[in-house]
C-alpha positions as CSV (number, residue, x, y, z in Angstrom):
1,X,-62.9,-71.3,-14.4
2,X,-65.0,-73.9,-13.2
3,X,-64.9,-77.8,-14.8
4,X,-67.9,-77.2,-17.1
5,X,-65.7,-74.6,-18.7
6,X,-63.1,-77.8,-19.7
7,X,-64.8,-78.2,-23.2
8,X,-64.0,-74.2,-24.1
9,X,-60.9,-73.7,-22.4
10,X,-59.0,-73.0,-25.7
11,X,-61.9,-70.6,-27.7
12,X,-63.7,-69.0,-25.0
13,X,-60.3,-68.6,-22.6
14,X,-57.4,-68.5,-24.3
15,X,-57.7,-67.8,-28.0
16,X,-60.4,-65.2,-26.7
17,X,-57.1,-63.6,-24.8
18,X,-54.6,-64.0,-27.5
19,X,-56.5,-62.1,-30.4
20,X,-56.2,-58.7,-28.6
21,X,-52.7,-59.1,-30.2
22,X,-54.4,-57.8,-33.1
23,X,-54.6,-54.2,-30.9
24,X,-51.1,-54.1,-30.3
25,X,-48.0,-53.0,-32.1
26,X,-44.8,-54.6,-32.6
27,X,-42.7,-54.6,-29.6
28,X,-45.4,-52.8,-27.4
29,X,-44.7,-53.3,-23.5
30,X,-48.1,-54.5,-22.2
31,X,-49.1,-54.6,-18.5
32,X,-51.6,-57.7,-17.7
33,X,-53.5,-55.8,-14.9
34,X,-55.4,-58.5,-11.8
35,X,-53.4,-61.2,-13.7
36,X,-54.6,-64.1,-12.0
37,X,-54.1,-67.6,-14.0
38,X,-52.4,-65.6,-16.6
39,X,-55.2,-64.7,-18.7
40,X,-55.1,-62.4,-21.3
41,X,-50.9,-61.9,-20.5
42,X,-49.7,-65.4,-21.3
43,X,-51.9,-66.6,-24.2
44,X,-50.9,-62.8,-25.2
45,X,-47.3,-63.6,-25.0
46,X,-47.4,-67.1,-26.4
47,X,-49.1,-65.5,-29.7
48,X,-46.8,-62.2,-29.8
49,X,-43.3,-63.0,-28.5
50,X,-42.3,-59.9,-29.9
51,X,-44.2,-57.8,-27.1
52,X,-43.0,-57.2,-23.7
53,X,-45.9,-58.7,-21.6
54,X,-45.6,-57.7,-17.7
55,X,-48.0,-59.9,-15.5
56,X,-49.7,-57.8,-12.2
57,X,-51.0,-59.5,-9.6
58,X,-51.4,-58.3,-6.0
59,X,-51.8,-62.3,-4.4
60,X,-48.4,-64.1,-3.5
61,X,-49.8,-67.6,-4.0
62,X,-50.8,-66.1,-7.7
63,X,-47.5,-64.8,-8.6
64,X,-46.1,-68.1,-7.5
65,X,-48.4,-70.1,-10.2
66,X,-47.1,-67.8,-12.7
67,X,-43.8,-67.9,-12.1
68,X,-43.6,-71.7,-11.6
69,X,-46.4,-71.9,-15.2
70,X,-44.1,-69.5,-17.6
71,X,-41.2,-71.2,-16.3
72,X,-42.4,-74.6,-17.5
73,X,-43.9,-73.0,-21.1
74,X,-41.0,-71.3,-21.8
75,X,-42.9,-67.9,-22.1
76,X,-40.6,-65.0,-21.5
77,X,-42.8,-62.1,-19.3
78,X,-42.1,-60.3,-16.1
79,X,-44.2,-60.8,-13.0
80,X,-44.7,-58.2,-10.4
81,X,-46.5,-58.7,-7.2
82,X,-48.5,-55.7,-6.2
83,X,-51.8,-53.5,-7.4
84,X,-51.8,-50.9,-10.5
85,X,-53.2,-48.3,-7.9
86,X,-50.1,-48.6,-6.0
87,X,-47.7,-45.5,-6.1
88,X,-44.7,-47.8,-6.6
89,X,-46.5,-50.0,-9.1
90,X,-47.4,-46.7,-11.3
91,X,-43.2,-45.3,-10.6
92,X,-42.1,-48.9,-11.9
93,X,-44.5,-49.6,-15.1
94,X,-46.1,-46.2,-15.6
95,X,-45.2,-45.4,-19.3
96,X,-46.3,-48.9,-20.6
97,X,-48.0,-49.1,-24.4
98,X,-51.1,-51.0,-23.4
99,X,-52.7,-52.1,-20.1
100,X,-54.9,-55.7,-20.8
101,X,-57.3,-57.1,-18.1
102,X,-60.0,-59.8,-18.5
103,X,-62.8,-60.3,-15.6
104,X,-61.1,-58.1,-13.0
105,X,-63.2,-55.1,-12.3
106,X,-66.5,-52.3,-13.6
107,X,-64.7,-50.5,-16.4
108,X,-64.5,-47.6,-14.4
109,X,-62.5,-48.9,-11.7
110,X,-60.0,-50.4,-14.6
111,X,-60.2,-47.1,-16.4
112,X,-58.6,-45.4,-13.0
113,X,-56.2,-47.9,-12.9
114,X,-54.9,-48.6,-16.0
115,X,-54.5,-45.2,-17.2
116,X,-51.5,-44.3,-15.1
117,X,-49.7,-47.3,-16.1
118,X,-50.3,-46.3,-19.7
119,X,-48.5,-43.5,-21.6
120,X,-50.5,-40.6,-23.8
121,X,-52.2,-42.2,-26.5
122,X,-51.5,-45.8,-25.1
123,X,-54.2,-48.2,-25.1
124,X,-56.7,-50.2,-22.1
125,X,-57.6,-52.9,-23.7
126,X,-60.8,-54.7,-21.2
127,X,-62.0,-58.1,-22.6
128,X,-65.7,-57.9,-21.8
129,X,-68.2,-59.9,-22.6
130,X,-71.9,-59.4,-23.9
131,X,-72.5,-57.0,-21.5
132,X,-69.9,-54.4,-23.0
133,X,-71.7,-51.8,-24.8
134,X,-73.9,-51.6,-21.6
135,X,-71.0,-51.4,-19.3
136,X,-69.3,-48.5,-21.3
137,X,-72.7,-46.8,-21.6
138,X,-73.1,-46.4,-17.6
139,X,-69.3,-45.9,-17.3
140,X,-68.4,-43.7,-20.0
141,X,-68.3,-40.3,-18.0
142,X,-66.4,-41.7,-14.7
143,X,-63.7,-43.2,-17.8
144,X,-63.7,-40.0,-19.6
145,X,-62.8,-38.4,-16.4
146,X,-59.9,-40.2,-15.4
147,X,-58.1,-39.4,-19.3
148,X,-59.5,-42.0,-21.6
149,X,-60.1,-40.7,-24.8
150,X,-61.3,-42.9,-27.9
151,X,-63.8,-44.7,-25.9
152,X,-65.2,-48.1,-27.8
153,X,-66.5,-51.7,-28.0
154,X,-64.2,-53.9,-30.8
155,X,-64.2,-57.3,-31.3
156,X,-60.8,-59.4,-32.2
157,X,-60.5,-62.7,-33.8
158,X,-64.0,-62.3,-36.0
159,X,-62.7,-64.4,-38.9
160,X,-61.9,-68.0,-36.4
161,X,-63.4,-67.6,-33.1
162,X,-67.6,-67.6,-32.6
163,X,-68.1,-65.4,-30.6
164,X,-65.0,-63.1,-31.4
165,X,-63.8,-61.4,-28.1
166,X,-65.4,-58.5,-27.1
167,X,-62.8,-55.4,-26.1
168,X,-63.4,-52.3,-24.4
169,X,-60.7,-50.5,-26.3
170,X,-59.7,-46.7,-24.7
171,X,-57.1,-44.5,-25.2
172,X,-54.9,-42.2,-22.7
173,X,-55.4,-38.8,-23.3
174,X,-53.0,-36.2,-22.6
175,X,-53.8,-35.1,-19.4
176,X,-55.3,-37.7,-16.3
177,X,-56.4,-36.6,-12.7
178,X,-53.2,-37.2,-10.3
179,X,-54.3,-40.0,-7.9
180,X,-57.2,-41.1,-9.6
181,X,-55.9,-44.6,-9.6
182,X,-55.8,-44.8,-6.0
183,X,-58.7,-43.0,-5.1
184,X,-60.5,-45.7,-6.6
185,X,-59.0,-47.7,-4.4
186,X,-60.6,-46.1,-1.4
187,X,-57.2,-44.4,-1.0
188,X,-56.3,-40.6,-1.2
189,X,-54.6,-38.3,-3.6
């Protein structure tokens, strides 16, 4: 986020991340994948207390800022330093509801990597931008592949925001491809 985005901080950043609550059921646990500054997990959790958000985010200087930001907001979520392709990071919050992610990676990159987080018929939840139809278009078969089911563009927050967000919502099939999250990685299964 650069200065000239200053004047739409709150729509285009962080009400754009809190409407994906509408996707989410009560009490859901939901990973923030490539968390960064906290966007979509904290607006997320600052909207929904009742979920359980868990921010991911490989960079130490990161997790520091996030620790040290919901300390001071008050926001109850769990941090964890590492990558969702990670083995241990799949053991530790594999089974999840939902895996969220704004501006990290090609939709079939996150597809690989959020799906093992997820449980059957949890849901990735990608806030895209225009581009998303196209993106889901070229992607589609590499997301199908790695277990996503339900493949669509939605939009959240139609009635107050202009432009709503824009969501790549998918859900986890039964079945996914062992490893596939860190064979995206460059890694092996």
């Amino acid at each position: 986020m650069g200065p000239r985005e200053v004047g739409r901080l709150w729509d285009r950043h962080l009400l754009n991340c809190a409407v994906i609550g509408e996707l989410l059921e009560r009490g859901d646990r939901v990973v923030d994948i490539g968390s960064g500054a906290g966007l979509p997990g904290v607006p997320l959790a600052i909207a929904r207390p009742d979920l359980q958000v868990v921010l991911l985010e490989p960079l130490l200087r990161r997790t520091e800022f996030l620790r040290e930001m919901v300390t001071d907001l008050g926001v109850a979520v769990e941090i964890v330093r590492g990558r969702a392709e990670e083995s241990w990071v799949q053991d530790q919050l594999g089974g999840s509801d939902a895996a969220v992610s704004r501006a990290v990676a090609a939709l079939d990159k996150l597809t690989k990597w959020s799906m093992p987080l997820i449980r059957p018929n949890g849901r990735m939840l990608a806030i895209k931008g225009e581009r998303a139809h196209d993106e889901v278009r070229e992607h589609r078969r590499v997301m199908i592949a790695s277990g996503a089911v339900d493949v669509r563009v939605v939009t959240c927050g139609a009635n107050y925001l202009r432009p709503p967000a824009t969501v790549v919502f998918a859900r986890r099939g039964k079945q996914i491809a062992r490893g596939s999250a860190r064979m995206a990685s460059g890694g092996t299964a």
